[in-house]
Every structure is written in C-alpha cells, then in structure tokens.
mmCIF file of C-alpha atoms and ligand atoms in Angstrom:
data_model
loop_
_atom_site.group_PDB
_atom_site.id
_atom_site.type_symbol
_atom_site.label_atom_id
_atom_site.label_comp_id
_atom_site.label_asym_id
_atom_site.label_seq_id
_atom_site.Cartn_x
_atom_site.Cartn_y
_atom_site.Cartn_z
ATOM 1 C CA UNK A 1 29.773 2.020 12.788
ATOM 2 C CA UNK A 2 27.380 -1.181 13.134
ATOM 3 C CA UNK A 3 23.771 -0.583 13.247
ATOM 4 C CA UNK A 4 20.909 -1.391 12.002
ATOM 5 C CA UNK A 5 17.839 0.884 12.589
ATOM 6 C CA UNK A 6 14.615 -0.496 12.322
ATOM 7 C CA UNK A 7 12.040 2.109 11.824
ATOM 8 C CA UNK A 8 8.181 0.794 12.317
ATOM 9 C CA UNK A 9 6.259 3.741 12.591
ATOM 10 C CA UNK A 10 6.703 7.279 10.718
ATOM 11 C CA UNK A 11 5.548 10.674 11.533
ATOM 12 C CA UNK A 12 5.498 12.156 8.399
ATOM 13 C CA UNK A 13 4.545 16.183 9.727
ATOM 14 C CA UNK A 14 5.830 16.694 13.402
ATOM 15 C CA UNK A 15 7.226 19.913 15.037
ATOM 16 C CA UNK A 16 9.096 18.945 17.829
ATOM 17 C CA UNK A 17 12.140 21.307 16.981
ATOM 18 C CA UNK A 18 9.317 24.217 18.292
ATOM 19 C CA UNK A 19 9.856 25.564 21.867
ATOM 20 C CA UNK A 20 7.104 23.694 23.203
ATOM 21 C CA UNK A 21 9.820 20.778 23.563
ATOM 22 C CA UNK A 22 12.646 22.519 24.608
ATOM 23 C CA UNK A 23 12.505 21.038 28.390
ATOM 24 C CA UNK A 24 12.586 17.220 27.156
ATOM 25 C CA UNK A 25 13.453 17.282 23.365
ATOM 26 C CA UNK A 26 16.005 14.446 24.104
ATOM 27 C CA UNK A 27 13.742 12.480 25.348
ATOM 28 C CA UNK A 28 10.535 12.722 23.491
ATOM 29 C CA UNK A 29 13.298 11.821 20.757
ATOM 30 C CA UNK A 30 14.538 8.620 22.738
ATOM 31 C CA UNK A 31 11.050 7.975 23.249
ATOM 32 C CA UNK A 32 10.678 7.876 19.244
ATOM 33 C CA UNK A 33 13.407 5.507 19.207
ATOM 34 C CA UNK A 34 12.445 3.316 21.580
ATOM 35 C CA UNK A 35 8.782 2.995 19.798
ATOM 36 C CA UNK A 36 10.931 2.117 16.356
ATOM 37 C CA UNK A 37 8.838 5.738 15.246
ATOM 38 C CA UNK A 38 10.944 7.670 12.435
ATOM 39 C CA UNK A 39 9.415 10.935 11.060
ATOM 40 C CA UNK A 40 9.949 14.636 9.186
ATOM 41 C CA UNK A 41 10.270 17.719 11.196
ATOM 42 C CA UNK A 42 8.771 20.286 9.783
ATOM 43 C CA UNK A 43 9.422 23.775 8.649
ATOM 44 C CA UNK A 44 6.838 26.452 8.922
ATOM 45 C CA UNK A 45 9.769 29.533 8.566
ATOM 46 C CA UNK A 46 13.321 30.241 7.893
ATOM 47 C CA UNK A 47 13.883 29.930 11.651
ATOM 48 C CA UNK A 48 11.809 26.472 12.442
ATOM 49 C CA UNK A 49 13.517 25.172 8.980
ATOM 50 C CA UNK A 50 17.250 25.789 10.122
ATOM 51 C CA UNK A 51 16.073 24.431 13.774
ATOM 52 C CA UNK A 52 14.776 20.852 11.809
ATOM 53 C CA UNK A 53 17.665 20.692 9.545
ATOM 54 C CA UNK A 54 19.887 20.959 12.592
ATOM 55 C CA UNK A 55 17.918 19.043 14.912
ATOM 56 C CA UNK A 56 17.763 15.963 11.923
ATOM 57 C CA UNK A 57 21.488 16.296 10.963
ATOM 58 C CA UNK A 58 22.800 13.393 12.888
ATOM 59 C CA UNK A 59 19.536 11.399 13.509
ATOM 60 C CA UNK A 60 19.062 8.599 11.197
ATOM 61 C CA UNK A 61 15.473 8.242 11.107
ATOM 62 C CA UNK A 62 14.751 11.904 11.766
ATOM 63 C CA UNK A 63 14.457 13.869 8.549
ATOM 64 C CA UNK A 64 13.347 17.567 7.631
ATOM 65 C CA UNK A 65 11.228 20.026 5.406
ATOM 66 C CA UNK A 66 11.706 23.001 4.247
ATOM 67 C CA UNK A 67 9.160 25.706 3.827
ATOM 68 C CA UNK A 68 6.973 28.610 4.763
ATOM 69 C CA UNK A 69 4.013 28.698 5.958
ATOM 70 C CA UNK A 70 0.787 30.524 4.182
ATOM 71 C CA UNK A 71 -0.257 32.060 7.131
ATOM 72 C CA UNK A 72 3.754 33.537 7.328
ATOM 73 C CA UNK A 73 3.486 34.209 3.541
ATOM 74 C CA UNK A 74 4.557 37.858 4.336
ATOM 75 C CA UNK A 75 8.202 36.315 5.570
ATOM 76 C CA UNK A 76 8.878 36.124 2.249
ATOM 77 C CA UNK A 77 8.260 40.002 1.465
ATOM 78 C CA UNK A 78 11.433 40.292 4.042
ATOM 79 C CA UNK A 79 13.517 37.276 3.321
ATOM 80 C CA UNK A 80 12.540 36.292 -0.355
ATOM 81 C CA UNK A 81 12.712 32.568 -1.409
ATOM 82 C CA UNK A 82 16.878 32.095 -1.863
ATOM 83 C CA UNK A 83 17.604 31.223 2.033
ATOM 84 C CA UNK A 84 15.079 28.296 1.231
ATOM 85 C CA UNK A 85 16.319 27.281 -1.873
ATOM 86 C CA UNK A 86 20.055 26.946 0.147
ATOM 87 C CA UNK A 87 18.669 25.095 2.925
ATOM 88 C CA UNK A 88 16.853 22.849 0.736
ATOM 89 C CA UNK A 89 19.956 21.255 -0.966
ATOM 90 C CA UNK A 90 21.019 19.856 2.551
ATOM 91 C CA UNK A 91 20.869 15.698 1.880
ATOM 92 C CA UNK A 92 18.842 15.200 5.132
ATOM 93 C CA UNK A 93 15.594 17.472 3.821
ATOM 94 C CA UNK A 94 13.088 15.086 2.039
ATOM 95 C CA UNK A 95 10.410 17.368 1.475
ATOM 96 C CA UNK A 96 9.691 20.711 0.385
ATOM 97 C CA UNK A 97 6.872 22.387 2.842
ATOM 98 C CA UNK A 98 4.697 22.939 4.729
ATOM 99 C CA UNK A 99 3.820 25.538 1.967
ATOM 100 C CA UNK A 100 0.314 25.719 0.554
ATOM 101 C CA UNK A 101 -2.840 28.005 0.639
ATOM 102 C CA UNK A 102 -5.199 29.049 3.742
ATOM 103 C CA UNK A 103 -8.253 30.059 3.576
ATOM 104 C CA UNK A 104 -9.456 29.372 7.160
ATOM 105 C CA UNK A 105 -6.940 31.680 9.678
ATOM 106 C CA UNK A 106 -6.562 35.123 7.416
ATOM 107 C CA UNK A 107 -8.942 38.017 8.560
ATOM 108 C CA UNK A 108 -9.283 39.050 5.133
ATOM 109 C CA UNK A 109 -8.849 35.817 2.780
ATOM 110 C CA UNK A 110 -8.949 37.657 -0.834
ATOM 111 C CA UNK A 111 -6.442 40.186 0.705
ATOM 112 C CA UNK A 112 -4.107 36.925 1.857
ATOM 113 C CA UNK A 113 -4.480 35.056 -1.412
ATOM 114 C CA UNK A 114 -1.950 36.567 -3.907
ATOM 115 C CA UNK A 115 0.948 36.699 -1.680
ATOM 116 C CA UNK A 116 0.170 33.525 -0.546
ATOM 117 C CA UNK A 117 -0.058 31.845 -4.301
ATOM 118 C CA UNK A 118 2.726 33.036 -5.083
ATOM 119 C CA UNK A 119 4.748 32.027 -2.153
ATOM 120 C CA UNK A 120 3.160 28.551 -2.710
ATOM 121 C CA UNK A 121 4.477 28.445 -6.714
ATOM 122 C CA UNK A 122 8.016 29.039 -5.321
ATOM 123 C CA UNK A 123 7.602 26.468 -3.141
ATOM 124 C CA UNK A 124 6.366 23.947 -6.108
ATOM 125 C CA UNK A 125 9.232 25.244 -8.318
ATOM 126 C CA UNK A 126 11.700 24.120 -5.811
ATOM 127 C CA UNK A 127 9.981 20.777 -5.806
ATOM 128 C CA UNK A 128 10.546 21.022 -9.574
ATOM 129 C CA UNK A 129 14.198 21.374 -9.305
ATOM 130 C CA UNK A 130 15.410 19.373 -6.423
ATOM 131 C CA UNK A 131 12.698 16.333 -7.006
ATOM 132 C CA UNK A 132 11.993 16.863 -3.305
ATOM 133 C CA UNK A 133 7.823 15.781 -2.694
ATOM 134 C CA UNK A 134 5.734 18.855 -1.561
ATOM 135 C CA UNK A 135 4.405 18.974 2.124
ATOM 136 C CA UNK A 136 1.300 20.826 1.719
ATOM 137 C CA UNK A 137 -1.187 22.658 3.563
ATOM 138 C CA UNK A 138 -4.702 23.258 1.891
ATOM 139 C CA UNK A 139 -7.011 24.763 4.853
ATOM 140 C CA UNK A 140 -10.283 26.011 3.081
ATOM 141 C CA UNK A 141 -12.581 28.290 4.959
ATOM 142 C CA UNK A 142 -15.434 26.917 6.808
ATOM 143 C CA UNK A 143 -17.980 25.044 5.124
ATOM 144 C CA UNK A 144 -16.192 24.720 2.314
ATOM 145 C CA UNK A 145 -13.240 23.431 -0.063
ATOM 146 C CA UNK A 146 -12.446 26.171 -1.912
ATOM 147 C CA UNK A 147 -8.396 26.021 -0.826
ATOM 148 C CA UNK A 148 -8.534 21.992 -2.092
ATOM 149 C CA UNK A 149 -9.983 23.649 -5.879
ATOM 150 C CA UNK A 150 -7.254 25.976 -5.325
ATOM 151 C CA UNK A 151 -4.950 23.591 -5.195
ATOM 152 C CA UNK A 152 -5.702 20.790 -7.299
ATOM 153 C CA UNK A 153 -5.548 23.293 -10.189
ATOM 154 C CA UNK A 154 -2.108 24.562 -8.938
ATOM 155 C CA UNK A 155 -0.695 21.290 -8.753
ATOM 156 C CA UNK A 156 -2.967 20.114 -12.671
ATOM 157 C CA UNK A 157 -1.081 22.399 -14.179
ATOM 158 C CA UNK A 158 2.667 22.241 -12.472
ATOM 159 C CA UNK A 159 2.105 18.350 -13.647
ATOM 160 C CA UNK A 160 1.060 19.513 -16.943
ATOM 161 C CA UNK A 161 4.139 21.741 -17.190
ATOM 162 C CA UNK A 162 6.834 19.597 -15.414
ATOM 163 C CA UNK A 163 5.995 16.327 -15.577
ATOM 164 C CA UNK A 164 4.943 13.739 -13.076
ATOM 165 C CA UNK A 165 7.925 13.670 -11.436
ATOM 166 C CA UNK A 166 5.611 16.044 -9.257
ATOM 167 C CA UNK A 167 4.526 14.388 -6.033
ATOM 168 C CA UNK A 168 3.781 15.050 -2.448
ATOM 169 C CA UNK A 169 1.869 14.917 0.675
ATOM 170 C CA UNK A 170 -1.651 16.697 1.564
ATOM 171 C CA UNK A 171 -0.883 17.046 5.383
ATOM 172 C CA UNK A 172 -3.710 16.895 7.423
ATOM 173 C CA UNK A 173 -6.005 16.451 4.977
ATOM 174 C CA UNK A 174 -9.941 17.434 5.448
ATOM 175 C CA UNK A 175 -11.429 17.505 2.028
ATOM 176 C CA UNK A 176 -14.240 15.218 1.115
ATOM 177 C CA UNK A 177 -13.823 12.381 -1.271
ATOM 178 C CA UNK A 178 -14.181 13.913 -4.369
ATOM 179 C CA UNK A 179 -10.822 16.275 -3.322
ATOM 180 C CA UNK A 180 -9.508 13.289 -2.564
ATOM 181 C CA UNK A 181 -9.858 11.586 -5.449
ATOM 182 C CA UNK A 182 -8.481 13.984 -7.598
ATOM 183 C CA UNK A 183 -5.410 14.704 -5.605
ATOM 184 C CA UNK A 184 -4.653 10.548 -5.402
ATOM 185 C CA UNK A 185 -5.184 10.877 -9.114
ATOM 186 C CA UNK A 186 -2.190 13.355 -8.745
ATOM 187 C CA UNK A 187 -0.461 11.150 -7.196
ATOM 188 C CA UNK A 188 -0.592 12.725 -3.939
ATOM 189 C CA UNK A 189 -0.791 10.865 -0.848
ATOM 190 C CA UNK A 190 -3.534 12.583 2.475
ATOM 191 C CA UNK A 191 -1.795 12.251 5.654
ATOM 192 C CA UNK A 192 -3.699 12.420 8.639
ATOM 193 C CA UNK A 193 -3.635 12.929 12.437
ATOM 194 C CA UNK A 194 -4.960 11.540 15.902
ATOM 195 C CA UNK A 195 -8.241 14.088 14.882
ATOM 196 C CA UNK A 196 -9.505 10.140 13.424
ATOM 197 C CA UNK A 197 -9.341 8.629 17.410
ATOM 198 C CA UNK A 198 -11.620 11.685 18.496
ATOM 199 C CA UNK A 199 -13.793 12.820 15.227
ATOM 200 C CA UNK A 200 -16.059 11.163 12.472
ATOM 201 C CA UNK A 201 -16.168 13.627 10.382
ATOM 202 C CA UNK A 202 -12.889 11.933 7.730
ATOM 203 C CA UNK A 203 -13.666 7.913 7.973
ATOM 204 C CA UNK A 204 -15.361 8.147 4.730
ATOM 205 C CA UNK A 205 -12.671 9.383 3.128
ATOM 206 C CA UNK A 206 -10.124 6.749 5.039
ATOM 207 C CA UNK A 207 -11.800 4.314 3.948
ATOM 208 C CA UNK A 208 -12.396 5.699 0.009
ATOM 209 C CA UNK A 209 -8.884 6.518 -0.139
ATOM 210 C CA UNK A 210 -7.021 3.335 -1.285
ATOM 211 C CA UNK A 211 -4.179 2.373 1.369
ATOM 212 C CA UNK A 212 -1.074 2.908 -1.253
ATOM 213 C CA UNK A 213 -1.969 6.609 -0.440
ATOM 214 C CA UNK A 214 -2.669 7.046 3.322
ATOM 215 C CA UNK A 215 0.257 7.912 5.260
ATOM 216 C CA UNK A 216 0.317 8.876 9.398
ATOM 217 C CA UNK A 217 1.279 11.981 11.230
ATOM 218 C CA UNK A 218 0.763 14.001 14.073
ATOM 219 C CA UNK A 219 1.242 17.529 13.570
ATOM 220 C CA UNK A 220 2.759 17.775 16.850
ATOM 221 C CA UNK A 221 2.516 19.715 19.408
ATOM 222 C CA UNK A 222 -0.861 20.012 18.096
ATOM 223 C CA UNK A 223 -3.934 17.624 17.937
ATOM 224 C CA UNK A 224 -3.205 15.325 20.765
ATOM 225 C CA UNK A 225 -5.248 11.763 20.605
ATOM 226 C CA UNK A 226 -8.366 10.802 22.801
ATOM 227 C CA UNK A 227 -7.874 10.877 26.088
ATOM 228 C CA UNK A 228 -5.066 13.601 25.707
ATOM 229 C CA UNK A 229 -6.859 16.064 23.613
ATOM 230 C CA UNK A 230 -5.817 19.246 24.317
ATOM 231 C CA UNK A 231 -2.314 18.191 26.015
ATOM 232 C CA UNK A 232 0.575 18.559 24.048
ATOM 233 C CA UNK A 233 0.933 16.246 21.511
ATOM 234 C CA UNK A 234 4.033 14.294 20.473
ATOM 235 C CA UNK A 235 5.257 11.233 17.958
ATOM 236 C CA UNK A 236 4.577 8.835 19.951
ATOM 237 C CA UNK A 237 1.067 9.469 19.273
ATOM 238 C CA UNK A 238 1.506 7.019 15.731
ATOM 239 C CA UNK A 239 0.611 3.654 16.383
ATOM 240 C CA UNK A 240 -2.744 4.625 18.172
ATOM 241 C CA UNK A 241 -3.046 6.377 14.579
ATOM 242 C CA UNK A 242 -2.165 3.247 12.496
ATOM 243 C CA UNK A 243 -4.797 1.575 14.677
ATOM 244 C CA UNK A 244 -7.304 4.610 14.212
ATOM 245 C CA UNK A 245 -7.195 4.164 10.054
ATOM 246 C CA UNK A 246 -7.369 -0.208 10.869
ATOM 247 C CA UNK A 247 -10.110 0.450 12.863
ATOM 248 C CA UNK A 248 -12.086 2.848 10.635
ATOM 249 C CA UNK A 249 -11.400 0.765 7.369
ATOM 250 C CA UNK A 250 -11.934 -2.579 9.133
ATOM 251 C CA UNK A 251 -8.044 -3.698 8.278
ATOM 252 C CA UNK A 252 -5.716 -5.475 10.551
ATOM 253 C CA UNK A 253 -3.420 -2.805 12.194
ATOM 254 C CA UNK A 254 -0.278 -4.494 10.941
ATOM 255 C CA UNK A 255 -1.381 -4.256 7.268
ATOM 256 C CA UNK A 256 -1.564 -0.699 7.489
ATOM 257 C CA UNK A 257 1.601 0.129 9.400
ATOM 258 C CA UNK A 258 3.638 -2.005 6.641
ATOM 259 C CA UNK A 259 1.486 0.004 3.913
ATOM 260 C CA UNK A 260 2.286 3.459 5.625
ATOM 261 C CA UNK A 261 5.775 2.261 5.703
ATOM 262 C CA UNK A 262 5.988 1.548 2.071
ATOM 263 C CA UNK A 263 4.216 5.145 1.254
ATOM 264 C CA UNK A 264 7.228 7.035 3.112
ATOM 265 C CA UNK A 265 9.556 5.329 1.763
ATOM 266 C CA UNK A 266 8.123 5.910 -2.230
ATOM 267 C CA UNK A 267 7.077 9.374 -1.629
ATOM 268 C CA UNK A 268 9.981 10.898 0.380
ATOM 269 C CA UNK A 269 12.165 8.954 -1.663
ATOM 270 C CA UNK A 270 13.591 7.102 1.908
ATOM 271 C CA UNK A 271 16.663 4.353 1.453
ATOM 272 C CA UNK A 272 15.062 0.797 2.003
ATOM 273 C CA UNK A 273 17.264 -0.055 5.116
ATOM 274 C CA UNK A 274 16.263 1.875 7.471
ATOM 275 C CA UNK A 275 13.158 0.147 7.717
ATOM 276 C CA UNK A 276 12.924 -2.854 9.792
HETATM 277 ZN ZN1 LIG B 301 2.330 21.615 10.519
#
C-alpha cells in the first residue's frame, strides 16, 4: 500500500480509548489526521491498556502505553504484573506507563506509598527489559515536591543499576526547576499540557528547560485549553500547545513543533518516516 503519513504534531499522553469518546471516537481520530497530529494512548489499567493497544493496532501514527496507574496500585494485588508484561511485547506499545507515585489523590498518603513503589519498580523493570521509555506520573502533595524526590531517587538508582539505556517521559510535569533539572540530567524529557494557555504557574520552568527535552500532550479528556476549560478535552488541542511553550519562551512556533517532533521520535524510539 502507497502512503506516506506526515505526522506534524504529537500527543504524547492522550486517553481517547476512555468512554468519554465513545459517541465520536472515529472522528476525533479523523480529526487527528486531518491536523497531521500523531500521539500515545495511554494506559492507566489492564482494561484502558488492552482498549489502546487495540484501538492503535492498525493506526499508523497512533501508538500505546502500557501501565497502571498509582492511584489503581491495588489492581495489581488482584491481577499481579504478568498481564502487563504480555501486553507490553505488542510492537505498537512505545512506552511503558502511566506508572509512577501520587502523593496528591490518596486519603492516607504513607498508607498508599508501599504498594504504590512497588508497583512503580515493576513498571521500571519492564522498561529495563523491553527498552520501552517510562511514561510517568509524579503528583506530590500540595505545596510540595516530595513525589519528584521520590522519584528522582527511584529512577538515580535504576540508572545506576541498569544503565542509561533508562529513559522516559515526566507527563504533566509540575515540579520547579531544580526537579527539573535533575530529571533532564536523567535524561528524562517534562511533557506538558494546555494548563500553560490558562496558568503561570510552569513558564519558568518552560523556559529553563532546554527545548531537546520539552515534548507536548494533552492528557485528554482532561485539561481542556483557554476558552474550553472545563469541556472535554481532545488532541486536537496540540498546536495551541506548541504555540503556548513559543509564546512563553519567546521562540517561533515552528521551531518548537520540529523540536517536539525530534523528542518523540528519540525518546519513544519512533521510525523517521512517519514524520513529515
Ligand atoms: Zn494520564
């Protein structure tokens, strides 16, 4: 078959195989096309991983992740990890996630933390032995960043251990700058979301963070962009993101699509044609 697909744009943390789309999935999808926007679907339990792997399968600029969720940590006390580690060798899942640490949603957080560490260290094992990037959430509780200290020690020592073959994505990312610096230092890239057209509180840290690790995503259906806020969200939501980060680190838009572009494509390992 003859094609070329030229991707522009990429969502790189959407949930559109959630319910919340059932009534126009196919078209919020043609929509995607249309805009040249490519992107991961997301994950967050065994039954929203199968849903992205299927939903991906035959979509060449769709891809998925595969993961569970901290605040679902106790899935795994039903499941375990091997369903995971099966879906995970499917060619078409790029990513291993979203799996991380929360310290923001559980009513008791100390209670929450051991299950959820070690659901998390499963998750970064798989990483390990596919070579898939980790999608990460680090939510710390308010007024602080205890789940990014959490983390970046996690992640010191996994490098330590297994090399730096180790990579990923901080999704949504809403540490300060010296969080950030340490996780680029990783090698990890922050992604973040239309929160930059409606909130200050993250353009010093877009424009610290250097643009080889700043990548775009929604986190659809949530955290639609000014003058939506509140509405469902959806990918198409991108480009007013690209131009959110150009705007806020006084770059030409254009510069930082092509830069987001190459990001993708060297963190979730992406072949180099299907990119326009
Ligand atoms: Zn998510």
């Amino acid at each position: 078959m003859w094609y070329r697909l030229a991707m522009k744009y990429f969502d790189a943390h959407c949930h559109i195989q959630f319910p919340q789309y059932d009534e126009d999935r196919t078209e919020v999808i043609a929509g995607m096309g249309a805009a040249s926007i490519g992107g991961i679907v997301v994950g967050v339990d065994l039954d929203s991983t199968k849903k992205a792997i299927e939903l991906v399968q035959d979509r060449p600029s769709l891809f998925a992740s595969v993961g569970l969720h901290p605040n679902s940590a106790e899935d795994f006390l039903q499941t375990g990890f091997d369903p995971y580690i099966e879906l995970a060798r499917n060619s078409k899942v790029v990513a291993i996630g979203e799996c991380g640490l929360d310290n923001y949603r559980p009513g008791d957080v100390e209670a929450a933390k051991p299950l959820q560490r070690e659901v998390f260290l499963k998750h970064v094992e798989l990483a390990v032995r596919t070579q898939k990037p980790l999608m990460i959430h680090s939510r710390p509780a308010k007024g602080t960043q205890d789940a990014y200290s959490d983390l970046i020690d996690i992640l010191a020592s996994a490098k330590r251990e297994h090399g730096d073959a180790l990579t990923g994505d901080i999704h949504f990312f809403v540490g300060g700058i010296e969080e950030a610096r340490k996780l680029i230092e990783l090698d990890f890239t922050l992604s973040y979301t239309a929160v930059l057209t409606f909130a200050r509180d993250y353009d010093e840290v877009v424009r610290f963070a250097p643009l080889s690790h700043l990548i775009t995503e929604t986190d659809s259906p949530y955290v639609a962009p000014a003058p939506n806020r509140g509405k469902r969200n959806d990918p198409r939501a991108i480009p007013a993101i690209v131009d959110a980060i150009a705007g806020i680190r006084n770059e030409d838009s254009e510069v930082v699509r092509v830069n987001v572009l190459q990001n993708v494509q060297r963190v979730f390992k992406l072949s180099p044609d299907i990119f326009e």
